[in-house]
Coordinates of C-alpha atoms and ligand atoms in Angstrom, one line a residue:
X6 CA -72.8 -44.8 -53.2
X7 CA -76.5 -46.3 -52.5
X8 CA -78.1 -44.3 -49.5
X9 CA -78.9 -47.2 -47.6
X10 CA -76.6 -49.4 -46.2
X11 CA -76.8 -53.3 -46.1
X12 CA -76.3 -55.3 -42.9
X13 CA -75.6 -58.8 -42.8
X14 CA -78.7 -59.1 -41.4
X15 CA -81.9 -57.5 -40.3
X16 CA -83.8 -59.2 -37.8
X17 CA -87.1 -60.5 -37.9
X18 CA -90.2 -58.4 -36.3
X19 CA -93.8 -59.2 -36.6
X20 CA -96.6 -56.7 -37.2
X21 CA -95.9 -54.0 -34.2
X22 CA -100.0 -54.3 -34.2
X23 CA -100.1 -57.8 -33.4
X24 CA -97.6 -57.9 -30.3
X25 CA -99.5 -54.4 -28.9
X26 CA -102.1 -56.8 -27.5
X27 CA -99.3 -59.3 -25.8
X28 CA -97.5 -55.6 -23.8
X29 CA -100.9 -54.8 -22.4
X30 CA -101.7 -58.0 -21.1
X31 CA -98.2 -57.3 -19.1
X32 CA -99.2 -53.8 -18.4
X33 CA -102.4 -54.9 -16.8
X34 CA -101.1 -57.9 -14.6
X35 CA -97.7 -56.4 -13.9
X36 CA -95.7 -59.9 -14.1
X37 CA -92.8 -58.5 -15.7
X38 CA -90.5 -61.6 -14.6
X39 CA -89.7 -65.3 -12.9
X40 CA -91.8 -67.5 -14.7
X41 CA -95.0 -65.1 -15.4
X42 CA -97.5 -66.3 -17.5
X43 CA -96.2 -65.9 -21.3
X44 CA -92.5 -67.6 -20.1
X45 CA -94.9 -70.3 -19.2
X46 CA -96.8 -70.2 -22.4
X47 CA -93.2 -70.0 -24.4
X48 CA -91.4 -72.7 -23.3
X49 CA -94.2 -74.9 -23.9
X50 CA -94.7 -73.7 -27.4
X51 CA -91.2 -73.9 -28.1
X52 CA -90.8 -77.5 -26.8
X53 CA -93.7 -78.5 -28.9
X54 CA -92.3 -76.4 -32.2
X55 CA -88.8 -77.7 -31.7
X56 CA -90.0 -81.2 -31.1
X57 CA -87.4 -81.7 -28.0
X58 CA -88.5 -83.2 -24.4
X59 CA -87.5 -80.0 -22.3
X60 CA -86.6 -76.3 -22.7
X61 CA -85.4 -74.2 -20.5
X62 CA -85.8 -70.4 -21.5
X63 CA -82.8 -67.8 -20.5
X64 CA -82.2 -63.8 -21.2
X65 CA -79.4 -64.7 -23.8
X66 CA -77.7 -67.7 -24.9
X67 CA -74.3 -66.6 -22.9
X68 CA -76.0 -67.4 -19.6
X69 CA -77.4 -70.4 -21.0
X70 CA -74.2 -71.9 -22.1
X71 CA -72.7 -71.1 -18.7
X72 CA -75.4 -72.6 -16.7
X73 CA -74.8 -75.6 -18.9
X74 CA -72.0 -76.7 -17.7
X75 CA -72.5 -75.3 -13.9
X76 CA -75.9 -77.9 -14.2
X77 CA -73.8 -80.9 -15.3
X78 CA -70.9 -79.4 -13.0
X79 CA -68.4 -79.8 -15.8
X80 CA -64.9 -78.7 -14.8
X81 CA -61.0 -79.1 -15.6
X82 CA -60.7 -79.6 -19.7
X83 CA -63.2 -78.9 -22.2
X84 CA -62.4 -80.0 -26.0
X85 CA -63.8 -77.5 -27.8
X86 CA -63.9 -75.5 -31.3
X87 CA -61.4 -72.2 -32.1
X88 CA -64.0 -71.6 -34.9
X89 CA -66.8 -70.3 -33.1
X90 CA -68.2 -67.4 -31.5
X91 CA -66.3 -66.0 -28.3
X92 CA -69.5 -66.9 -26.0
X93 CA -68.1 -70.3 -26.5
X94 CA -64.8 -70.2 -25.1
X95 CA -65.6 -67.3 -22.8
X96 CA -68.3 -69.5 -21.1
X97 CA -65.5 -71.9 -20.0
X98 CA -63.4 -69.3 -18.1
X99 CA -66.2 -67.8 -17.0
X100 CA -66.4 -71.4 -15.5
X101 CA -62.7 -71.6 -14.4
X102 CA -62.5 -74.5 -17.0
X103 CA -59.7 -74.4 -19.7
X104 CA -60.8 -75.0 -23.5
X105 CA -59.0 -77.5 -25.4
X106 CA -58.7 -76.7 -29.0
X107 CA -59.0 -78.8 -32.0
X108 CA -59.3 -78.2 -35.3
X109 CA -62.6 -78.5 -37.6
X110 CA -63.7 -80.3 -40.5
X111 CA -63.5 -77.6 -43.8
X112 CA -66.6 -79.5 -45.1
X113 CA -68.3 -78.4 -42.0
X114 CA -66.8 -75.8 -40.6
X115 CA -67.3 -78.2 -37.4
X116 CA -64.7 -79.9 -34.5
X117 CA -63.1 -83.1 -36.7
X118 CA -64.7 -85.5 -34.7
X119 CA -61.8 -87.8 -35.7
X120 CA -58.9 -85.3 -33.6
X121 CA -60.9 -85.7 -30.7
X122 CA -59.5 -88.3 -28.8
X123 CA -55.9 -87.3 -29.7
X124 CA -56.5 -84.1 -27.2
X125 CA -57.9 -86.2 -24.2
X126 CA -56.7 -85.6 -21.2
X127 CA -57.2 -87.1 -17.3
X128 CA -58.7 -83.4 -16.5
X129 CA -61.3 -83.8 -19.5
X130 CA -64.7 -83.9 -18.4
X131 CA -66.7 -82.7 -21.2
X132 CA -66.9 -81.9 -25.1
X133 CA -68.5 -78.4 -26.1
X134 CA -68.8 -78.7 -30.4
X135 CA -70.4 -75.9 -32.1
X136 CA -73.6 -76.5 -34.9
X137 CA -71.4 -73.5 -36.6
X138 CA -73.9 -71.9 -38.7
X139 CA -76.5 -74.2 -38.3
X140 CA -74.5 -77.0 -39.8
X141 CA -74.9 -80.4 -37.8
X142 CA -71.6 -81.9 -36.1
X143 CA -70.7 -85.6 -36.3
X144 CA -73.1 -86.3 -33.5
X145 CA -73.1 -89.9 -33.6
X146 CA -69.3 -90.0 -33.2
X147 CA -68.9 -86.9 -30.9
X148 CA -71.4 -89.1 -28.9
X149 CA -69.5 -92.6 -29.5
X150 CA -66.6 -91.0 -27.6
X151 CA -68.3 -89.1 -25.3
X152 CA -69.8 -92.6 -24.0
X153 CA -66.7 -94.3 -24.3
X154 CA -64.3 -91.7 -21.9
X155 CA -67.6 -91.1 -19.7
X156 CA -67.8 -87.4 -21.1
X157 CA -70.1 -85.4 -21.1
X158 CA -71.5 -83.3 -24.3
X159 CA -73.2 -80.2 -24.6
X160 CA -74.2 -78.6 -27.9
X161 CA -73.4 -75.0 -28.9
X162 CA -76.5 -74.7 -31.2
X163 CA -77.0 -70.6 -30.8
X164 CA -77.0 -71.2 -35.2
X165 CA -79.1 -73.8 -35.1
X166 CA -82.7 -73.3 -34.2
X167 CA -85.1 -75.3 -36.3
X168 CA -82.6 -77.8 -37.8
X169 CA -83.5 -81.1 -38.7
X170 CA -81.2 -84.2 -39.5
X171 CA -83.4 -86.9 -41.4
X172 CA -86.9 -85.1 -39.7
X173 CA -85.2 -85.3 -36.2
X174 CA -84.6 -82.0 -34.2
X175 CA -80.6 -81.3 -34.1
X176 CA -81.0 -80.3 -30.4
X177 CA -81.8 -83.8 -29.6
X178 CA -78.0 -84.5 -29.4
X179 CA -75.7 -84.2 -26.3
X180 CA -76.3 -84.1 -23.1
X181 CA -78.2 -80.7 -23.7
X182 CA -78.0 -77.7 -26.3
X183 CA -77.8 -74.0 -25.9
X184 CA -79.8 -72.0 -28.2
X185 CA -79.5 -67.5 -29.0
X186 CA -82.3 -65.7 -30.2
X187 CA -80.6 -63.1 -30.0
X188 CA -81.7 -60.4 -32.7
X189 CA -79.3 -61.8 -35.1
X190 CA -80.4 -65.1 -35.2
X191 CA -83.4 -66.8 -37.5
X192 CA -85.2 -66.4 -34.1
X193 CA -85.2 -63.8 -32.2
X194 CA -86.7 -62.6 -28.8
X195 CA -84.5 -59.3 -29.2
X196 CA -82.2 -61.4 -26.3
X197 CA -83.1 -64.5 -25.1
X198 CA -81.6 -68.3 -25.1
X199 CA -82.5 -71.7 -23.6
X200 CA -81.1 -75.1 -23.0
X201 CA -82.7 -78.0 -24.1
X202 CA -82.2 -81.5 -22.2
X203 CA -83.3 -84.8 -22.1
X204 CA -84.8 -85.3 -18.4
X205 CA -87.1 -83.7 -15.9
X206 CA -84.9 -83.6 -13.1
X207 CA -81.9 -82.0 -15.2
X208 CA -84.4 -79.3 -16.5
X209 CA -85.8 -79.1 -12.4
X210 CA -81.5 -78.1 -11.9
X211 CA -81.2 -75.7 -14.7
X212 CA -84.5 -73.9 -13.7
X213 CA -83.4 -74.1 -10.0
X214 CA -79.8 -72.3 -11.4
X215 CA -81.6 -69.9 -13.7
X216 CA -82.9 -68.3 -11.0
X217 CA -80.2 -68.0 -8.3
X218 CA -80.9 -71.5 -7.1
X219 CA -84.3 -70.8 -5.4
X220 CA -86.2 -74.1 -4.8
X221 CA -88.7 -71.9 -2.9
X222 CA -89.2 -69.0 -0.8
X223 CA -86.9 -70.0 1.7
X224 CA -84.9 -72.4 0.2
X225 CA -81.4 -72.0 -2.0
X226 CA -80.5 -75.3 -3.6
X227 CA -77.1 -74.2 -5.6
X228 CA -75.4 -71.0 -6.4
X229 CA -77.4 -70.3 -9.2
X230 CA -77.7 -67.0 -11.5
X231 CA -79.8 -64.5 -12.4
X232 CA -80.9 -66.5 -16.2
X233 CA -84.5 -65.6 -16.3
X234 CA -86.2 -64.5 -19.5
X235 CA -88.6 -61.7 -19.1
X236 CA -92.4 -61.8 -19.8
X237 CA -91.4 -59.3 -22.7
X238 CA -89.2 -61.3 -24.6
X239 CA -91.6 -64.5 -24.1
X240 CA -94.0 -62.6 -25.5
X241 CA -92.2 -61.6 -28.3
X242 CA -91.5 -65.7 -28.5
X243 CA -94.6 -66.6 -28.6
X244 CA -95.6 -64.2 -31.3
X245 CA -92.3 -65.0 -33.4
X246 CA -93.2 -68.6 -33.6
X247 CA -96.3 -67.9 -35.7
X248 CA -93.8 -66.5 -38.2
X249 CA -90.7 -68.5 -38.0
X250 CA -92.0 -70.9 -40.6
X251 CA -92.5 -68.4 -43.5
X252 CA -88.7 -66.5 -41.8
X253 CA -86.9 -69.7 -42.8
X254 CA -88.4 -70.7 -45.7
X255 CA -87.6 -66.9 -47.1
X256 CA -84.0 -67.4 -45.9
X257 CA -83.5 -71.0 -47.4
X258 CA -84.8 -69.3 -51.0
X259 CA -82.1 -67.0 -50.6
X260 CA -79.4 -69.1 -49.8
X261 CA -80.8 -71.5 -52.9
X262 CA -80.0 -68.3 -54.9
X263 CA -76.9 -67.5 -53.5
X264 CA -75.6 -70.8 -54.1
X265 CA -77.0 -71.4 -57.8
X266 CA -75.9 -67.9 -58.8
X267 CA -72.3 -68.6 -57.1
X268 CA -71.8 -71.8 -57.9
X269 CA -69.9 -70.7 -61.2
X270 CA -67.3 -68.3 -59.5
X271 CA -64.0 -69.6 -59.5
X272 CA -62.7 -69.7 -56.2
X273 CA -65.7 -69.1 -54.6
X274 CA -67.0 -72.1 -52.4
X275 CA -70.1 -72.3 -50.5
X276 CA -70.1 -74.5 -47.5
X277 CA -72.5 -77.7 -48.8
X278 CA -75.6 -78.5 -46.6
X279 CA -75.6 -82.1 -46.1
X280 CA -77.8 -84.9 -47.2
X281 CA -81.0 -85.3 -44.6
X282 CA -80.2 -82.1 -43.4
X283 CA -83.0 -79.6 -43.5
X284 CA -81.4 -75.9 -42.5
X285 CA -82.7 -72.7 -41.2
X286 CA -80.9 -70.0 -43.4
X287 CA -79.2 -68.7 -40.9
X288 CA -75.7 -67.9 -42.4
X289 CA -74.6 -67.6 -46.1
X290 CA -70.6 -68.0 -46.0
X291 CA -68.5 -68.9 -48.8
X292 CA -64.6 -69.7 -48.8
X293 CA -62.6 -67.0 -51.0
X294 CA -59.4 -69.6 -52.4
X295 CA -56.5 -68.6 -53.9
X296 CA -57.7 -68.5 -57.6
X297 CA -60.3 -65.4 -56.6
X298 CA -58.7 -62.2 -58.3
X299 CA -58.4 -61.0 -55.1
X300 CA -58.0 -61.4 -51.8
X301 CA -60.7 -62.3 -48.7
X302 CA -60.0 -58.9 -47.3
X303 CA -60.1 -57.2 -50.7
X304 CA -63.6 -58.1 -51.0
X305 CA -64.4 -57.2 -47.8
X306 CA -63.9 -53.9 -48.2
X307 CA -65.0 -54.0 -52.1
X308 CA -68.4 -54.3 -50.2
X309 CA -67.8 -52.1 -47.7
X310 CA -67.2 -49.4 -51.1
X311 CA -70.7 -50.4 -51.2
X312 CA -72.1 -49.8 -48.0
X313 CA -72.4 -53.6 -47.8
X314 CA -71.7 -54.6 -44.6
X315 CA -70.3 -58.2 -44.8
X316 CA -68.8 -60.1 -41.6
X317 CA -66.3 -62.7 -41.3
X318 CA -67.6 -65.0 -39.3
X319 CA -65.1 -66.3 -37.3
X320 CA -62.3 -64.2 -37.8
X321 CA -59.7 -63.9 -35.8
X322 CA -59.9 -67.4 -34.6
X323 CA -61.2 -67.6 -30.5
X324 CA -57.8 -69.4 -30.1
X325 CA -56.1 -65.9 -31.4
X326 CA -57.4 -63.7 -29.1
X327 CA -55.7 -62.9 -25.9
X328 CA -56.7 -64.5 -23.6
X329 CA -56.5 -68.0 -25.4
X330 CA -53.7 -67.6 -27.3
X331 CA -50.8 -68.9 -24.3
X332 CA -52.8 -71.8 -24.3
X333 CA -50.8 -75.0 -25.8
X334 CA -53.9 -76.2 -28.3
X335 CA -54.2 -72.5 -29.3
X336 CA -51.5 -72.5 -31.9
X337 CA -52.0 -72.5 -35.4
X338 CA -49.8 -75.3 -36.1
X339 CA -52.4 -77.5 -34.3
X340 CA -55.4 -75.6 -36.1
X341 CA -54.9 -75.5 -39.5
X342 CA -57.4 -76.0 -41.1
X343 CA -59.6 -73.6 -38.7
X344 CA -56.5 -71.2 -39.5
X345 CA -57.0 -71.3 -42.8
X346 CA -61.1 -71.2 -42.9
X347 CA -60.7 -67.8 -40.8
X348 CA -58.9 -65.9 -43.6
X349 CA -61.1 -67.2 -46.5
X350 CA -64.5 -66.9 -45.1
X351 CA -66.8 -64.4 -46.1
X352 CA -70.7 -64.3 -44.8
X353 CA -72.8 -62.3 -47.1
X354 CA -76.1 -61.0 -45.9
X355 CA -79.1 -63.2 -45.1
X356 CA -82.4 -61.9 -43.9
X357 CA -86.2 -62.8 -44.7
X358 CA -86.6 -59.3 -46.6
X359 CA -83.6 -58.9 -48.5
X360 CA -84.4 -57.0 -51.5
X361 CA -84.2 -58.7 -54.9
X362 CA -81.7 -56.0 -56.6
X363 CA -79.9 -55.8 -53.2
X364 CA -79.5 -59.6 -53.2
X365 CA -78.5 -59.4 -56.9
X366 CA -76.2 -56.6 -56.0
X367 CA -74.3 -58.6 -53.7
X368 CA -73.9 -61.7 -55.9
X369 CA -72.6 -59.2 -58.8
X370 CA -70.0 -58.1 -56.9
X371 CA -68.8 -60.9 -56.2
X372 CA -69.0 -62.4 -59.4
X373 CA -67.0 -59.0 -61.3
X374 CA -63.8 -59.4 -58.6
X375 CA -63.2 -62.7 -59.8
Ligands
T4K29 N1 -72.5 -69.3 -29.3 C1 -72.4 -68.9 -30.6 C2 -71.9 -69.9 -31.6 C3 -72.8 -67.7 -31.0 O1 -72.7 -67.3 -32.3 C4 -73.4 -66.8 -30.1 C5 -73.8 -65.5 -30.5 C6 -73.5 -67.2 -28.8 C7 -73.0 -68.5 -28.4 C8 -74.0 -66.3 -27.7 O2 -75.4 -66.1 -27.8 P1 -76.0 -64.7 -27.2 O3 -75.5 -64.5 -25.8 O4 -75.6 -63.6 -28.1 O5 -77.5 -65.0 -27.2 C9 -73.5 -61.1 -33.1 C10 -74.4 -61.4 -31.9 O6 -74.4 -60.4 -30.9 C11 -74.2 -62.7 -31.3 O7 -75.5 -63.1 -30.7 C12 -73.9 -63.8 -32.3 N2 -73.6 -65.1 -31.7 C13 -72.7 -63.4 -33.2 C14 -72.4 -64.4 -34.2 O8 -73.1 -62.2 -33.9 P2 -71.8 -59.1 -33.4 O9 -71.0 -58.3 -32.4 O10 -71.0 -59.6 -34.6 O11 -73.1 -58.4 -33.8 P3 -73.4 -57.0 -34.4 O12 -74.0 -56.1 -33.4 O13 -72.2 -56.5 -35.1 O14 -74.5 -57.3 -35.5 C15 -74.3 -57.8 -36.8 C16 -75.1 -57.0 -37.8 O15 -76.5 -57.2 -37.5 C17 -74.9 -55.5 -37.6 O16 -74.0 -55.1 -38.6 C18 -76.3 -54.9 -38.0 C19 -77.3 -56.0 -37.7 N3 -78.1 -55.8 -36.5 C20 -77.6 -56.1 -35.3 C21 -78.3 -55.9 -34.2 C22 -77.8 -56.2 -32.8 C23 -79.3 -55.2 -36.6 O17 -79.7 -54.9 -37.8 N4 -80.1 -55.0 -35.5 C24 -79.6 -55.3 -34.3 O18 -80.4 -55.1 -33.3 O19 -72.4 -60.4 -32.6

C-alpha cells in the first residue's frame, strides 16, 4: 500500500511568498469586505482574462447560481440536467422553482438539446444546461429555443472556466453563466464564484442582490443576499490568474496522456473534446462499458486498494436523490441515457502536479482490470 494517498485532485496554490504581500496590504487597510480594493481589482482582471463584458464576483458558485435566477426573477419550471452537481438542482428549490429533467447527450454528457421542447410547459420560464466538465452545450440551439418560447437561459459553467469554442469565451452564451472556484476547480479562490452577463444594468441588479439589495446607505432595492466575495479570496484571484495559464496547460498534457495511453483499452471510453473547442483540463472521466473485465464499481474500489481516490462524477443521478425523485421527469425511464452514464462513469485524478509514476500508476490499473 503506497503511503501517500491520491485525490482526484489537488488544488492549485501559488508561491505562499508571493500572496504574503497581497494579506498585508489587507492587514494594513483593514477592508476585509463589500467591494474593497482587490474585489475591485479582480473582477476587472477576470473580465479582461475571460474575455466576457461583465463579472460579477460571489463567495461560491451556489450563491451565484441562486442570485441568477432571483436577478432574471425566473420562477415556475426550469428544464434542467439530472447529470450535474446537486448546486444545480438545489438552487431551484432553494428558489421555490421545480426542475424539469431531461436527459443528456452521451457524447457530451450534456442536456439533448433536441428533448428540450418535448418537456415545455406553460409554467416554463427558463433553461438551466450544465457545461458538465467543461464540455460546451449545444448553445446555438439551447438559444434557438430559448428565443423562440421567450425563455430565458442561464449557464451552469462552475467546469468551465477558461473555455473557448472557435477562440470565443463559453461564458458568452445565455443570458448569463455561473462560474466555482471553488478549490476543486482549475481556478480556485479557496471559495469563490461569479456570474457573468451581457449588460450593465443586469450586472447593476446582481451586484445590488449580492449584497442584500443595498443601492446605498439608506436605500434597499430588492431582497437581495449576503453574495460578496472577500478581499482575501480576491486576492488570492488576482494572484491565481498569473498562474492559470501554465495550471491548464499542465492539466490538458495530462488529459492528452490519459487519453493516448487509454485509448487502446477495451471498454474504456473517454468523453471526446470537440472540434474548436479549446478545454481547461478540468475533469478526466471515461465510461466503463460492458466489455471491461469488470465492473464501474469494481474499479472503483480496485483504486481505492490503492489509496487512489477516484470519484464518480455524477453518481447517483440529482434526479435520484430524495428530494427529486417524486418528481414526474425524475424517473429513469425518461433519463436513460443519464441513467446509464451515472453507473459507467469513472473520473480519474487531474491536477497540474500529478506525479509522472502516479499518473502512470493510475493508467496501469486500469489498463491490467481489463
Ligand atoms: N454547479 C456545478 C456543476 C458544480 O460542479 C458545482 C460544484 C457547483 C455548481 C457549485 O459551486 P460551489 O458552490 O462549490 O462553488 C466538490 C466541490 O465541493 C464542488 O465545488 C464541486 N462542484 C463538486 C463537483 O465537487 P465534493 O463534495 O465531491 O468535494 P470533496 O470535498 O469530496 O473533494 C474532492 C477531492 O478533492 C477530495 O477527495 C480531496 C480533494 N480536495 C478537496 C478539497 C475541498 C483537496 O485536496 N483539497 C480541498 O480543499 O464536491
Amino acid at each position: 500500500m503506497p503511503d501517500k494517498p491520491t485525490f482526484l485532485t489537488r488544488p492549485y496554490l501559488p508561491p505562499l511568498d508571493e500572496f504574503l504581500p497581497y494579506l498585508a496590504e489587507i492587514w494594513e487597510s483593514r477592508r476585509l469586505t463589500n467591494g474593497g480594493p482587490f474585489h475591485q481589482q479582480f473582477e476587472e482582471a477576470l473580465r479582461q482574462y475571460l474575455g466576457v463584458p461583465h463579472v460579477s464576483l460571489f463567495t461560491n458558485g451556489t450563491l451565484a447560481l441562486i442570485t441568477a435566477l432571483q436577478t432574471l426573477r425566473i420562477t415556475g419550471e426550469v428544464i434542467t440536467t439530472p447529470y450535474t452537481f446537486a448546486a444545480t438542482t438545489h438552487a431551484l428549490l432553494w428558489n421555490g422553482i421545480k426542475p424539469v429533467f431531461v436527459d443528456i447527450r452521451r457524447d457530451t454528457c450534456n442536456l439533448d438539446e433536441e428533448l428540450v421542447e418535448a418537456a415545455l410547459s406553460p409554467r416554463t420560464t427558463a433553461i438551466l444546461p450544465v457545461h458538465c466538465y467543461g464540455n460546451p452545450c449545444a448553445a446555438d440551439r439551447l438559444q434557438q429555443i430559448a428565443d423562440t418560447y421567450a425563455l430565458k437561459l442561464i449557464y451552469d459553467a462552475a467546469h468551465a472556466f477558461g473555455v473557448t469554442v472557435d477562440g470565443r469565451s463559453l461564458l458568452e452564451q445565455g443570458d448569463l453563466a455561473v462560474l466555482s472556484f471553488h478549490a476543486t476547480k482549475v481556478f480556485n479562490t479557496f471559495e469563490g464564484g461569479a456570474i457573468v452577463c451581457h449588460d450593465a444594468k443586469l450586472k447593476q441588479r446582481i451586484d445590488y442582490l449580492k449584497n442584500f439589495g443595498f443601492a446605498d446607505e439608506v436605500t434597499v432595492v430588492a431582497p437581495g443576499i449576503n453574495g460578496k466575495m472577500s478581499e482575501f479570496q480576491a486576492a488570492l484571484g488576482l494572484l491565481q490568474l498569473k498562474y492559470i495559464d501554465a495550471a491548464i496547460a499542465a492539466r490538458l498534457d495530462i488529459a492528452r496522456r490519459y487519453r493516448e495511453a487509454l485509448a487502446e483499452v477495451p471498454g474504456v471510453e473517454s468523453i471526446p473534446v470537440a472540434e474548436g473547442v479549446k478545454s481547461n483540463g478540468g475533469y478526466f472521466p471515461v465510461l466503463i462499458g460492458p466489455e471491461y473485465a469488470i465492473s464501474r464499481d469494481q474499479l472503483y474500489d480496485e483504486f481505492r486498494r490503492n489509496s487512489i481516490f477516484v470519484r464518480r462524477y455524477f453518481y447517483p443521478l440529482i434526479s435520484d436523490l430524495p428530494m427529486y425523485r417524486g418528481i414526474a421527469s425524475a424517473a429513469p425511464a425518461n433519463l436513460p441515457v443519464a441513467t446509464q452514464i451515472a453507473r459507467q462513469v469513472l473520473c480519474l485524478p487531474i491536477y497540474p502536479d500529478i506525479e509522472s509514476a502516479t499518473l502512470e500508476q493510475i493508467i496501469e490499473i486500469v489498463s491490467k482490470s481489463r
